[in-house]
PDB file of C-alpha atoms in Angstrom:
ATOM      1  CA  MET A   1     142.179 115.701  73.749  1.00 49.00           C
ATOM      2  CA  ASN A   2     141.236 117.157  77.143  1.00 46.00           C
ATOM      3  CA  ILE A   3     138.728 119.482  75.471  1.00 44.00           C
ATOM      4  CA  LEU A   4     137.082 116.527  73.708  1.00 38.00           C
ATOM      5  CA  LYS A   5     137.000 114.557  76.956  1.00 45.00           C
ATOM      6  CA  ASN A   6     135.433 117.471  78.822  1.00 47.00           C
ATOM      7  CA  ARG A   7     132.796 117.924  76.115  1.00 45.00           C
ATOM      8  CA  THR A   8     131.991 114.201  76.260  1.00 46.00           C
ATOM      9  CA  ASN A   9     131.600 114.319  80.037  1.00 47.00           C
ATOM     10  CA  TYR A  10     129.406 117.419  79.730  1.00 41.00           C
ATOM     11  CA  LEU A  11     127.121 115.716  77.207  1.00 41.00           C
ATOM     12  CA  LEU A  12     126.859 112.638  79.426  1.00 45.00           C
ATOM     13  CA  LEU A  13     125.916 114.836  82.383  1.00 37.00           C
ATOM     14  CA  ILE A  14     123.160 116.551  80.360  1.00 37.00           C
ATOM     15  CA  LEU A  15     121.864 113.156  79.212  1.00 39.00           C
ATOM     16  CA  LEU A  16     121.756 111.854  82.783  1.00 39.00           C
ATOM     17  CA  LEU A  17     119.921 114.956  83.961  1.00 35.00           C
ATOM     18  CA  PHE A  18     117.228 114.604  81.313  1.00 36.00           C
ATOM     19  CA  THR A  19     116.956 110.865  81.944  1.00 39.00           C
ATOM     20  CA  GLY A  20     116.516 111.532  85.653  1.00 39.00           C
ATOM     21  CA  ILE A  21     113.806 114.085  85.006  1.00 34.00           C
ATOM     22  CA  ALA A  22     111.928 111.703  82.744  1.00 38.00           C
ATOM     23  CA  CYS A  23     112.134 108.890  85.285  1.00 40.00           C
ATOM     24  CA  SER A  24     110.985 111.201  88.034  1.00 36.00           C
ATOM     25  CA  ASP A  25     107.947 112.250  86.020  1.00 37.00           C
ATOM     26  CA  ASP A  26     107.020 108.604  85.381  1.00 36.00           C
ATOM     27  CA  ASN A  27     107.322 107.749  89.076  1.00 37.00           C
ATOM     28  CA  ASP A  28     105.143 110.689  90.093  1.00 38.00           C
ATOM     29  CA  ASP A  29     102.309 109.466  87.879  1.00 47.00           C
ATOM     30  CA  ASN A  30     101.434 106.530  90.136  1.00 68.00           C
ATOM     31  CA  ILE A  31      97.801 106.230  89.043  1.00 81.00           C
ATOM     32  CA  SER A  32      96.651 105.406  85.526  1.00 88.00           C
ATOM     33  CA  LYS A  33      94.401 107.615  83.425  1.00 87.00           C
ATOM     34  CA  GLU A  34      91.690 104.942  83.586  1.00 93.00           C
ATOM     35  CA  ALA A  35      91.908 104.744  87.395  1.00 94.00           C
ATOM     36  CA  LYS A  36      91.675 108.525  87.773  1.00 89.00           C
ATOM     37  CA  ALA A  37      88.066 108.334  86.557  1.00 91.00           C
ATOM     38  CA  PHE A  38      87.109 106.683  89.858  1.00 93.00           C
ATOM     39  CA  VAL A  39      88.816 109.157  92.184  1.00 90.00           C
ATOM     40  CA  GLY A  40      86.200 110.960  94.247  1.00 87.00           C
ATOM     41  CA  GLU A  41      83.137 110.298  96.377  1.00 89.00           C
ATOM     42  CA  TRP A  42      80.384 108.016  95.061  1.00 92.00           C
ATOM     43  CA  LYS A  43      76.806 107.394  96.197  1.00 92.00           C
ATOM     44  CA  CYS A  44      75.081 104.083  95.478  1.00 94.00           C
ATOM     45  CA  LYS A  45      71.995 104.564  93.283  1.00 91.00           C
ATOM     46  CA  THR A  46      70.604 101.042  93.256  1.00 80.00           C
ATOM     47  CA  SER A  47      70.367  99.986  96.900  1.00 75.00           C
ATOM     48  CA  SER A  48      71.246 100.867 100.497  1.00 71.00           C
ATOM     49  CA  LYS A  49      74.644  99.247 100.086  1.00 82.00           C
ATOM     50  CA  PRO A  50      77.724 101.330 101.026  1.00 93.00           C
ATOM     51  CA  ASP A  51      78.826 104.541  99.400  1.00 93.00           C
ATOM     52  CA  TRP A  52      82.519 104.924  98.563  1.00 94.00           C
ATOM     53  CA  VAL A  53      85.398 107.397  98.524  1.00 90.00           C
ATOM     54  CA  PHE A  54      88.356 106.530  96.252  1.00 91.00           C
ATOM     55  CA  ARG A  55      91.485 108.668  96.635  1.00 87.00           C
ATOM     56  CA  ALA A  56      94.387 109.260  94.257  1.00 83.00           C
ATOM     57  CA  ASP A  57      96.880 107.840  96.794  1.00 86.00           C
ATOM     58  CA  GLY A  58      95.258 104.379  96.575  1.00 90.00           C
ATOM     59  CA  THR A  59      93.297 104.576  99.839  1.00 91.00           C
ATOM     60  CA  CYS A  60      89.534 104.322 100.061  1.00 91.00           C
ATOM     61  CA  THR A  61      86.678 104.592 102.539  1.00 91.00           C
ATOM     62  CA  MET A  62      83.613 102.361 102.587  1.00 94.00           C
ATOM     63  CA  LYS A  63      80.606 104.222 104.018  1.00 90.00           C
ATOM     64  CA  PRO A  64      77.871 101.738 105.031  1.00 90.00           C
ATOM     65  CA  SER A  65      74.404 103.064 105.820  1.00 80.00           C
ATOM     66  CA  LEU A  66      74.102 101.348 109.225  1.00 81.00           C
ATOM     67  CA  ALA A  67      77.708 100.845 110.350  1.00 84.00           C
ATOM     68  CA  SER A  68      80.943 102.733 110.905  1.00 87.00           C
ATOM     69  CA  ASP A  69      83.146 103.737 107.986  1.00 89.00           C
ATOM     70  CA  GLU A  70      85.889 101.293 107.012  1.00 93.00           C
ATOM     71  CA  GLU A  71      89.267 102.382 105.634  1.00 92.00           C
ATOM     72  CA  GLY A  72      91.139 100.355 103.049  1.00 94.00           C
ATOM     73  CA  PHE A  73      92.875 100.353  99.677  1.00 95.00           C
ATOM     74  CA  TRP A  74      91.667 100.172  96.087  1.00 96.00           C
ATOM     75  CA  GLU A  75      92.992  99.585  92.587  1.00 96.00           C
ATOM     76  CA  TYR A  76      91.675  99.413  89.045  1.00 97.00           C
ATOM     77  CA  ASP A  77      92.888  96.849  86.515  1.00 96.00           C
ATOM     78  CA  SER A  78      92.225  98.501  83.153  1.00 94.00           C
ATOM     79  CA  LYS A  79      92.864  95.277  81.215  1.00 94.00           C
ATOM     80  CA  LYS A  80      90.318  93.254  83.180  1.00 95.00           C
ATOM     81  CA  LYS A  81      88.161  96.349  83.809  1.00 96.00           C
ATOM     82  CA  ARG A  82      87.981  95.320  87.463  1.00 97.00           C
ATOM     83  CA  LEU A  83      87.738  97.715  90.407  1.00 98.00           C
ATOM     84  CA  SER A  84      88.885  96.016  93.627  1.00 97.00           C
ATOM     85  CA  THR A  85      89.061  97.051  97.282  1.00 97.00           C
ATOM     86  CA  THR A  86      90.307  95.562 100.553  1.00 96.00           C
ATOM     87  CA  CYS A  87      87.064  96.555 102.308  1.00 95.00           C
ATOM     88  CA  GLY A  88      84.946  93.452 102.782  1.00 88.00           C
ATOM     89  CA  ASN A  89      86.302  91.993  99.528  1.00 85.00           C
ATOM     90  CA  TRP A  90      84.188  94.415  97.493  1.00 95.00           C
ATOM     91  CA  ALA A  91      85.095  94.269  93.796  1.00 97.00           C
ATOM     92  CA  TRP A  92      83.272  95.012  90.566  1.00 97.00           C
ATOM     93  CA  ASP A  93      83.681  94.136  86.909  1.00 97.00           C
ATOM     94  CA  ILE A  94      83.018  97.546  85.412  1.00 96.00           C
ATOM     95  CA  GLN A  95      80.339  97.897  82.731  1.00 95.00           C
ATOM     96  CA  ILE A  96      80.155 101.660  82.203  1.00 94.00           C
ATOM     97  CA  VAL A  97      82.191 104.568  83.556  1.00 94.00           C
ATOM     98  CA  THR A  98      81.714 108.264  82.781  1.00 92.00           C
ATOM     99  CA  GLU A  99      82.843 111.449  84.511  1.00 87.00           C
ATOM    100  CA  ASN A 100      79.940 111.376  86.966  1.00 90.00           C
ATOM    101  CA  GLU A 101      78.607 107.795  86.940  1.00 94.00           C
ATOM    102  CA  TRP A 102      79.770 104.195  86.853  1.00 95.00           C
ATOM    103  CA  SER A 103      78.216 100.750  87.168  1.00 95.00           C
ATOM    104  CA  GLY A 104      79.580  97.269  87.650  1.00 95.00           C
ATOM    105  CA  VAL A 105      78.815  93.661  88.506  1.00 95.00           C
ATOM    106  CA  THR A 106      80.101  92.473  91.881  1.00 94.00           C
ATOM    107  CA  VAL A 107      82.620  89.657  91.532  1.00 95.00           C
ATOM    108  CA  ASN A 108      81.293  87.596  94.454  1.00 91.00           C
ATOM    109  CA  THR A 109      77.510  87.899  94.026  1.00 91.00           C
ATOM    110  CA  GLU A 110      77.190  88.961  90.372  1.00 92.00           C
ATOM    111  CA  SER A 111      74.848  91.778  91.367  1.00 91.00           C
ATOM    112  CA  VAL A 112      74.688  95.033  89.409  1.00 92.00           C
ATOM    113  CA  TYR A 113      75.433  98.284  91.249  1.00 93.00           C
ATOM    114  CA  ALA A 114      75.349 101.836  89.926  1.00 94.00           C
ATOM    115  CA  TYR A 115      77.012 104.886  91.473  1.00 95.00           C
ATOM    116  CA  SER A 116      76.836 108.636  90.927  1.00 93.00           C
ATOM    117  CA  ARG A 117      79.513 111.160  91.800  1.00 89.00           C
ATOM    118  CA  VAL A 118      79.063 113.460  94.793  1.00 87.00           C
ATOM    119  CA  GLY A 119      80.072 117.008  93.816  1.00 77.00           C
ATOM    120  CA  THR A 120      81.922 117.975  90.665  1.00 72.00           C
ATOM    121  CA  VAL A 121      85.202 116.653  89.306  1.00 70.00           C
ATOM    122  CA  THR A 122      88.243 118.767  88.444  1.00 68.00           C
ATOM    123  CA  ASP A 123      91.957 118.022  88.608  1.00 63.00           C
ATOM    124  CA  ASN A 124      92.229 120.049  91.819  1.00 68.00           C
ATOM    125  CA  THR A 125      89.292 118.471  93.621  1.00 79.00           C
ATOM    126  CA  GLN A 126      90.533 114.994  92.759  1.00 78.00           C
ATOM    127  CA  LYS A 127      93.960 115.774  94.190  1.00 81.00           C
ATOM    128  CA  LEU A 128      92.402 117.159  97.374  1.00 87.00           C
ATOM    129  CA  GLN A 129      90.341 114.069  98.148  1.00 84.00           C
ATOM    130  CA  ARG A 130      92.710 112.136 100.376  1.00 88.00           C
ATOM    131  CA  LYS A 131      94.225 112.075 103.860  1.00 92.00           C
ATOM    132  CA  TRP A 132      96.731 114.879 104.603  1.00 96.00           C
ATOM    133  CA  SER A 133      99.047 115.272 107.584  1.00 97.00           C
ATOM    134  CA  ARG A 134     101.557 117.664 109.123  1.00 97.00           C
ATOM    135  CA  THR A 135     103.658 117.707 112.296  1.00 97.00           C
ATOM    136  CA  ASN A 136     105.019 120.370 114.629  1.00 95.00           C
ATOM    137  CA  GLY A 137     107.193 118.896 117.335  1.00 95.00           C
ATOM    138  CA  THR A 138     105.046 116.354 119.195  1.00 96.00           C
ATOM    139  CA  ASN A 139     101.872 117.721 117.596  1.00 97.00           C
ATOM    140  CA  THR A 140     100.320 115.866 114.654  1.00 97.00           C
ATOM    141  CA  TYR A 141      97.508 117.200 112.496  1.00 98.00           C
ATOM    142  CA  THR A 142      95.489 114.934 110.200  1.00 97.00           C
ATOM    143  CA  LEU A 143      92.986 116.262 107.677  1.00 97.00           C
ATOM    144  CA  THR A 144      90.852 114.021 105.456  1.00 93.00           C
ATOM    145  CA  ILE A 145      88.915 115.636 102.611  1.00 91.00           C
ATOM    146  CA  THR A 146      86.237 114.131 100.367  1.00 86.00           C
ATOM    147  CA  ALA A 147      84.046 115.832  97.771  1.00 82.00           C
ATOM    148  CA  SER A 148      81.491 116.793 100.434  1.00 86.00           C
ATOM    149  CA  THR A 149      82.963 116.140 103.907  1.00 90.00           C
ATOM    150  CA  TYR A 150      86.091 116.691 105.983  1.00 94.00           C
ATOM    151  CA  SER A 151      87.498 115.374 109.246  1.00 95.00           C
ATOM    152  CA  PHE A 152      90.350 116.870 111.279  1.00 97.00           C
ATOM    153  CA  LEU A 153      92.295 115.496 114.249  1.00 97.00           C
ATOM    154  CA  HIS A 154      94.949 117.296 116.312  1.00 97.00           C
ATOM    155  CA  LYS A 155      96.981 115.158 118.721  1.00 97.00           C
ATOM    156  CA  ASN A 156      99.885 115.919 121.032  1.00 96.00           C
ATOM    157  CA  GLY A 157     101.542 112.583 121.593  1.00 95.00           C
ATOM    158  CA  ASN A 158      98.701 110.249 122.553  1.00 94.00           C
ATOM    159  CA  SER A 159      96.461 113.076 123.764  1.00 96.00           C
ATOM    160  CA  THR A 160      93.675 114.382 121.509  1.00 96.00           C
ATOM    161  CA  LYS A 161      93.661 118.179 121.514  1.00 96.00           C
ATOM    162  CA  ALA A 162      90.947 118.847 118.908  1.00 95.00           C
ATOM    163  CA  SER A 163      88.627 116.878 116.639  1.00 96.00           C
ATOM    164  CA  TYR A 164      86.315 118.388 114.018  1.00 96.00           C
ATOM    165  CA  SER A 165      84.249 116.974 111.158  1.00 94.00           C
ATOM    166  CA  GLY A 166      81.397 118.106 108.968  1.00 93.00           C
ATOM    167  CA  ASP A 167      80.342 119.100 105.485  1.00 92.00           C
ATOM    168  CA  CYS A 168      82.624 120.952 103.097  1.00 91.00           C
ATOM    169  CA  LYS A 169      82.362 122.663  99.731  1.00 89.00           C
ATOM    170  CA  ILE A 170      85.299 122.990  97.355  1.00 88.00           C
ATOM    171  CA  GLN A 171      85.609 125.698  94.732  1.00 86.00           C
ATOM    172  CA  ASP A 172      88.297 125.199  92.092  1.00 85.00           C
ATOM    173  CA  ASN A 173      89.859 128.563  91.210  1.00 85.00           C
ATOM    174  CA  GLY A 174      92.245 127.105  88.624  1.00 83.00           C
ATOM    175  CA  ASN A 175      96.056 127.175  88.527  1.00 84.00           C
ATOM    176  CA  ASP A 176      96.212 124.729  91.470  1.00 87.00           C
ATOM    177  CA  SER A 177      94.399 127.165  93.766  1.00 89.00           C
ATOM    178  CA  PHE A 178      91.010 126.784  95.396  1.00 90.00           C
ATOM    179  CA  ALA A 179      88.684 127.774  98.209  1.00 90.00           C
ATOM    180  CA  ILE A 180      87.164 125.344 100.696  1.00 93.00           C
ATOM    181  CA  VAL A 181      84.346 126.006 103.151  1.00 92.00           C
ATOM    182  CA  MET A 182      84.169 123.716 106.197  1.00 94.00           C
ATOM    183  CA  SER A 183      81.115 123.513 108.457  1.00 93.00           C
ATOM    184  CA  TYR A 184      81.053 122.716 112.157  1.00 93.00           C
ATOM    185  CA  SER A 185      78.260 123.111 114.741  1.00 89.00           C
ATOM    186  CA  GLY A 186      76.144 125.146 112.366  1.00 88.00           C
ATOM    187  CA  LYS A 187      78.952 127.597 111.557  1.00 89.00           C
ATOM    188  CA  GLN A 188      81.484 127.791 108.751  1.00 90.00           C
ATOM    189  CA  ALA A 189      85.149 128.547 108.138  1.00 92.00           C
ATOM    190  CA  THR A 190      86.589 129.471 104.764  1.00 92.00           C
ATOM    191  CA  PHE A 191      90.130 128.630 103.684  1.00 94.00           C
ATOM    192  CA  THR A 192      92.121 129.478 100.602  1.00 93.00           C
ATOM    193  CA  GLY A 193      94.774 127.089  99.469  1.00 90.00           C
ATOM    194  CA  ARG A 194      97.249 125.970  96.885  1.00 92.00           C
ATOM    195  CA  LEU A 195      98.630 122.655  95.715  1.00 92.00           C
ATOM    196  CA  ASN A 196     102.403 123.168  95.596  1.00 92.00           C
ATOM    197  CA  THR A 197     104.734 121.691  92.989  1.00 91.00           C
ATOM    198  CA  ASP A 198     106.149 119.281  95.592  1.00 93.00           C
ATOM    199  CA  GLY A 199     102.669 117.812  96.150  1.00 90.00           C
ATOM    200  CA  SER A 200     102.040 119.548  99.466  1.00 95.00           C
ATOM    201  CA  LEU A 201      98.840 121.393 100.331  1.00 95.00           C
ATOM    202  CA  ARG A 202      98.866 124.882 101.848  1.00 96.00           C
ATOM    203  CA  LEU A 203      95.675 126.003 103.618  1.00 96.00           C
ATOM    204  CA  THR A 204      95.230 129.589 104.832  1.00 95.00           C
ATOM    205  CA  TYR A 205      92.427 130.542 107.212  1.00 94.00           C
ATOM    206  CA  LEU A 206      90.495 133.612 106.111  1.00 90.00           C
ATOM    207  CA  THR A 207      89.912 136.130 108.903  1.00 76.00           C
ATOM    208  CA  MET A 208      86.259 136.947 108.407  1.00 71.00           C
ATOM    209  CA  GLY A 209      83.553 137.990 110.839  1.00 67.00           C
ATOM    210  CA  SER A 210      81.451 134.930 110.053  1.00 70.00           C
ATOM    211  CA  ASN A 211      84.283 132.417 110.257  1.00 75.00           C
ATOM    212  CA  ILE A 212      84.352 130.055 113.237  1.00 85.00           C
ATOM    213  CA  SER A 213      87.722 130.623 114.914  1.00 88.00           C
ATOM    214  CA  ASP A 214      87.875 127.082 116.341  1.00 89.00           C
ATOM    215  CA  LEU A 215      88.835 125.778 112.903  1.00 93.00           C
ATOM    216  CA  LYS A 216      91.811 128.132 112.509  1.00 93.00           C
ATOM    217  CA  VAL A 217      93.967 125.299 113.880  1.00 95.00           C
ATOM    218  CA  ILE A 218      93.480 123.554 110.497  1.00 96.00           C
ATOM    219  CA  GLU A 219      95.629 126.218 108.805  1.00 95.00           C
ATOM    220  CA  GLY A 220      99.041 124.985 107.693  1.00 96.00           C
ATOM    221  CA  THR A 221     101.017 123.035 105.096  1.00 97.00           C
ATOM    222  CA  TYR A 222     100.201 119.336 104.717  1.00 97.00           C
ATOM    223  CA  ASN A 223     101.840 116.426 102.942  1.00 95.00           C
TER     224      ASN A 223
END
């Protein structure tokens, strides 16, 4: 009787473990396959209206031509085929979407806009295009990456210790590893990195003669 009871408990434990794993996997996939098509940086083809950056974590950046960037959130309703943002109430009813282009009719003005992707799309580059952060005591480090730009801020408490931004190029090396080249003041720094299984990002500064040492502070593990 005890043996049967122990076997029953063992089977229940195995079932719970597998159920937990399945639930965990579902929770990790917090963006739909249809929405993933929009993750990246997009340039407007039809007018001087703003360009956009849509990130996998649900944040976005509106990049107007004559004003400062605006941060916000975005979502895609695959049933209505509607792409919505919290930036200036911008929203589109999507007509066409491919890997490198999409077009839609704005909900408020019924105007047609077309966008083309900046850079190339891979699973790695999509995952990289978001805001990352890490802390070390009272020091905070924030790194935002898009398909073609980066910005970095190092603060100690309320004091800004370093601030860098510029162009970047991402090379996908496969197997969740990559290389990224960041430019600043006409010079460049190259990093190698890896997307870890826990979702964190590890960047390693390459010691090279041509690398700008100022950007070495970017090295570290981000969440």
